[in-house]
Each structure stands twice: as C-alpha cells, then as structure tokens.
Coordinates of C-alpha atoms in Angstrom, one line a residue:
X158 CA 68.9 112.6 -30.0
X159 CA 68.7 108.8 -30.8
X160 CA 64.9 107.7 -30.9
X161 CA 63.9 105.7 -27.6
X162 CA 62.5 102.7 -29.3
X163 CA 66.3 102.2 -30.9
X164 CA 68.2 100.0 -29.2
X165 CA 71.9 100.4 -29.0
X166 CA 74.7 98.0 -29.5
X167 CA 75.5 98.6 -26.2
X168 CA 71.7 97.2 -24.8
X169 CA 72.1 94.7 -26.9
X170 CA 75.9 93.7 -25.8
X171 CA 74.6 94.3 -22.2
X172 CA 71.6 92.4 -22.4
X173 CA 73.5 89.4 -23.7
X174 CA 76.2 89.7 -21.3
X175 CA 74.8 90.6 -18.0
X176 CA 73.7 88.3 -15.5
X177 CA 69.5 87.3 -15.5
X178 CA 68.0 86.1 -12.4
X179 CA 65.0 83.9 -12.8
X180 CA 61.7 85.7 -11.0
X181 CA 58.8 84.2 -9.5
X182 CA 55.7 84.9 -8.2
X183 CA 53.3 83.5 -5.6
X184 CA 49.7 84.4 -4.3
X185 CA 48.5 84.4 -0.6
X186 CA 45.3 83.6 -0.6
X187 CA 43.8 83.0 2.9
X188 CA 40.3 82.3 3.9
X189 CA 37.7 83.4 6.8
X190 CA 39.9 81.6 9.6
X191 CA 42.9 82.7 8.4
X192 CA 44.3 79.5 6.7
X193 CA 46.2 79.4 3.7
X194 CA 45.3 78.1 0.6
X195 CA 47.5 75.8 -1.1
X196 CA 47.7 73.9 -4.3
X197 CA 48.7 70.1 -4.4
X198 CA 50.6 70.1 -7.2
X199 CA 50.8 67.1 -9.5
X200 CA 54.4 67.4 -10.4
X201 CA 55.9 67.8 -7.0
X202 CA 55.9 66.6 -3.5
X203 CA 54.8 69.4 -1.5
X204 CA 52.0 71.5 -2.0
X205 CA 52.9 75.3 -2.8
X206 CA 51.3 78.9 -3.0
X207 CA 49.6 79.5 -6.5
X208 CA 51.9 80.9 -8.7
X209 CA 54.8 80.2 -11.0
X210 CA 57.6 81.8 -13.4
X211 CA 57.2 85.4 -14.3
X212 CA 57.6 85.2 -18.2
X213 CA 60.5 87.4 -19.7
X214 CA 59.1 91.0 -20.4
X215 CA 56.3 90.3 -17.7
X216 CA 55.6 92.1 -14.4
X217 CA 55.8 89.7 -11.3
X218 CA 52.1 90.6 -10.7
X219 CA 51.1 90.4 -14.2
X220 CA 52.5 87.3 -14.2
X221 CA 50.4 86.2 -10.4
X222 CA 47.1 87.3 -12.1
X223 CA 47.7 85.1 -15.4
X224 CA 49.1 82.2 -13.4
X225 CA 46.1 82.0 -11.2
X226 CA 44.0 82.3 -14.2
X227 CA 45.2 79.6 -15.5
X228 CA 45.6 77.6 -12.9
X229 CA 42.6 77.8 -11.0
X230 CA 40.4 79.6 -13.4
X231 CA 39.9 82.4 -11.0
X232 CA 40.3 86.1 -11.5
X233 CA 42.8 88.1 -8.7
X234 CA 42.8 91.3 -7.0
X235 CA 46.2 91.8 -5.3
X236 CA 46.1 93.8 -2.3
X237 CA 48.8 94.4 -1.2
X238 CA 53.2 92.6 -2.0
X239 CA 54.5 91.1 1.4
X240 CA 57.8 89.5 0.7
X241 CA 60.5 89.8 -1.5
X242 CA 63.2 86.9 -0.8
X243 CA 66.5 86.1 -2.9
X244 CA 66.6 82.4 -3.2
X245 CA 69.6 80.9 -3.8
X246 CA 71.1 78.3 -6.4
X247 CA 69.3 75.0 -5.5
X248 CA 69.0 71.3 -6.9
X249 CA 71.0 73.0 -10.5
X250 CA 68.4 75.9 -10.7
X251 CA 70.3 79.6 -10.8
X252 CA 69.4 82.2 -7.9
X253 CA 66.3 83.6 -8.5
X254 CA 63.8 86.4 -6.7
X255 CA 60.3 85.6 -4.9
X256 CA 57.8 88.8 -5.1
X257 CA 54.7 86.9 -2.3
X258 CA 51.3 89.1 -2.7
X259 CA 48.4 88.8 -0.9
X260 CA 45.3 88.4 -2.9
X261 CA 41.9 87.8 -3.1
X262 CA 40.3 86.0 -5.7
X263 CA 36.8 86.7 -7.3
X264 CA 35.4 83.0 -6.1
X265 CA 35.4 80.3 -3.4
X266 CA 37.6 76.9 -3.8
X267 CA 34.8 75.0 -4.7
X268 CA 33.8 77.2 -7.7
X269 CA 37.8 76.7 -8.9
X270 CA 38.2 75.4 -12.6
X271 CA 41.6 73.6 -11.7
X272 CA 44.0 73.3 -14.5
X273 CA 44.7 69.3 -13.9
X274 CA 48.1 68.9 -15.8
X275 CA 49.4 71.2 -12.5
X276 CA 47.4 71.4 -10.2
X277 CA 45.7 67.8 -8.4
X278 CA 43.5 69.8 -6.0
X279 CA 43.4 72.9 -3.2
X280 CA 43.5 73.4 0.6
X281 CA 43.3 75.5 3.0
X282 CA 45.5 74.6 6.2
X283 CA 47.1 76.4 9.6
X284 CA 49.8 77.5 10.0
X285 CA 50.8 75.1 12.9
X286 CA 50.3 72.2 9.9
X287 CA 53.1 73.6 7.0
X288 CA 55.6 71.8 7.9
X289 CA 53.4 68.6 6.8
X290 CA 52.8 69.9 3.7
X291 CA 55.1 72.2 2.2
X292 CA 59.1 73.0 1.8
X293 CA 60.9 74.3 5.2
X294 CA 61.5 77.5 2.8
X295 CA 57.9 78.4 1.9
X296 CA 56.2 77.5 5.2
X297 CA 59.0 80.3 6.6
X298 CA 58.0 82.9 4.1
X299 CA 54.3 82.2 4.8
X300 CA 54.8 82.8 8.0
X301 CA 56.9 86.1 7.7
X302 CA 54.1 87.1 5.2
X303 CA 51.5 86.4 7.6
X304 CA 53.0 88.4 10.0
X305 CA 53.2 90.9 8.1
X306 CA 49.9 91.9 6.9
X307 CA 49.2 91.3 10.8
X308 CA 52.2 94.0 11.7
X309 CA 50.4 96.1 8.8
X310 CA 54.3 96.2 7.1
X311 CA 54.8 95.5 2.9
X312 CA 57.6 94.6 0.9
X313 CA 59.4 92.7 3.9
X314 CA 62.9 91.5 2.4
X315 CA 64.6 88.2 2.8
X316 CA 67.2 86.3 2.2
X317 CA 66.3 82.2 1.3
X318 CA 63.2 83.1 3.3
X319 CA 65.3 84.5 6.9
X320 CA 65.7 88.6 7.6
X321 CA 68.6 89.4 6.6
X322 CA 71.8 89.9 9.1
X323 CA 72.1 93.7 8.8
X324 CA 68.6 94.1 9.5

C-alpha cells in the first residue's frame, strides 16, 4: 500500500494538467441597523466586502479570517457561509468561485487598524444605497445574502450573482 504522503505521477500529471479556478472570499459584516460594512478600497472604484484571494493550499475561510486581519486589524468569528456564486471570465481574469460569510468581528469600525496600501477607509450603508457604491454584481449577492440569513437558509448558490435557471 503506497504511503499517503507519496504523491503519484499521476497527481502530479493531474495537478499540472487540470483546470484551476481562482477562489475568493468575502466577509458580511453588518452593524446594529442592519447596514453593511464596506471597505473603500484604494486600488479600485467601488467599494467592496472585506476580503480577497484565497491563497493556494488555503481554506476560503481561513483565508476571510487572515484577510480581515490584515486588512482591518480585526479578529473574525464566522457564523455562518451564505453564498457560493461562479463568476465568470471578466476584464481578462479566468472564472473563479465566491464563498460570502457572515461574520462578526471582535471590534467596532472606529477601533479598526486599516491596512492603508488597500484599504482608504470603511462604511456602513443600506441596502437601498449599493448601487452608488459598489459593482451591479456584489450589490446582487449582498442582497441575496441578506436575504438569506433573514430566510434562515446557508450556502445559497449562484451563478454571476443570479439563482440559477434550474432552480
């Protein structure tokens, strides 16, 4: 029996071969009122859900908890994954897969240590005011999380941020 921390040629073959979709996490972090904290990101036009790549080797909620570490200095609980959505090719980026968690973080805004090279500053806004400040694709998949933990559901699955057509 071969010894499970030897990897075949096959595994190796396979892993070189087959196709890798780029994974990414997000946080839904949403205060007394129910708005949704966003970050203002320095490097891009809208503002987005903390978060970011999922590093190779890395769980996509591993990955939240370092990110918002990082990012905002802040240490996450996650309670709970909402959405998974396929996002397709965009802008010369390869598909990739969005795992949305809601979480709760161990301090207010205010007491944030912001990572400045990323992130320019945080708010929290409606849901009627998304459309002002984030991507048509993420204000839809906050929504559809929102409802969600509202509906009491997890793991909702979506397609570029829209229910699928056989569901």
């Amino acid at each position: 029996m071969p010894d499970e921390n030897t990897v075949s040629k096959a595994a190796v073959y396979l892993n070189r071969k087959l196709p890798r979709t780029r994974t990414i996490t997000q946080g839904l972090v949403r205060d007394a009122e129910g708005r949704v904290m966003l970050c203002q990101l320095s490097y891009k036009k809208f503002w987005d859900l903390p978060g970011g790549v999922v590093d190779p080797h890395e769980s996509p909620a591993h990955a939240l908890v370092r990110e918002i570490a990082e990012e905002l200095g802040a240490t996450a609980t996650i309670t709970g994954l909402r959405v998974v959505s396929w996002l397709p090719p965009w802008r010369g980026w390869d598909d990739a897969m969005l795992y949305l968690f809601d979480v709760e973080l161990d301090r207010p805004a205010g007491e944030f240590a912001l990572q400045r090279k990323e992130i320019a500053g945080i708010h929290f806004v409606g849901l009627d005011e998304l459309d002002d400040r984030v991507a048509a694709y993420t204000a839809k998949v906050i929504r559809r999380a929102v409802t969600a933990i509202e509906n009491g559901e997890s793991g909702v699955y979506l397609e570029n941020g829209d229910e699928p057509g056989w569901a």
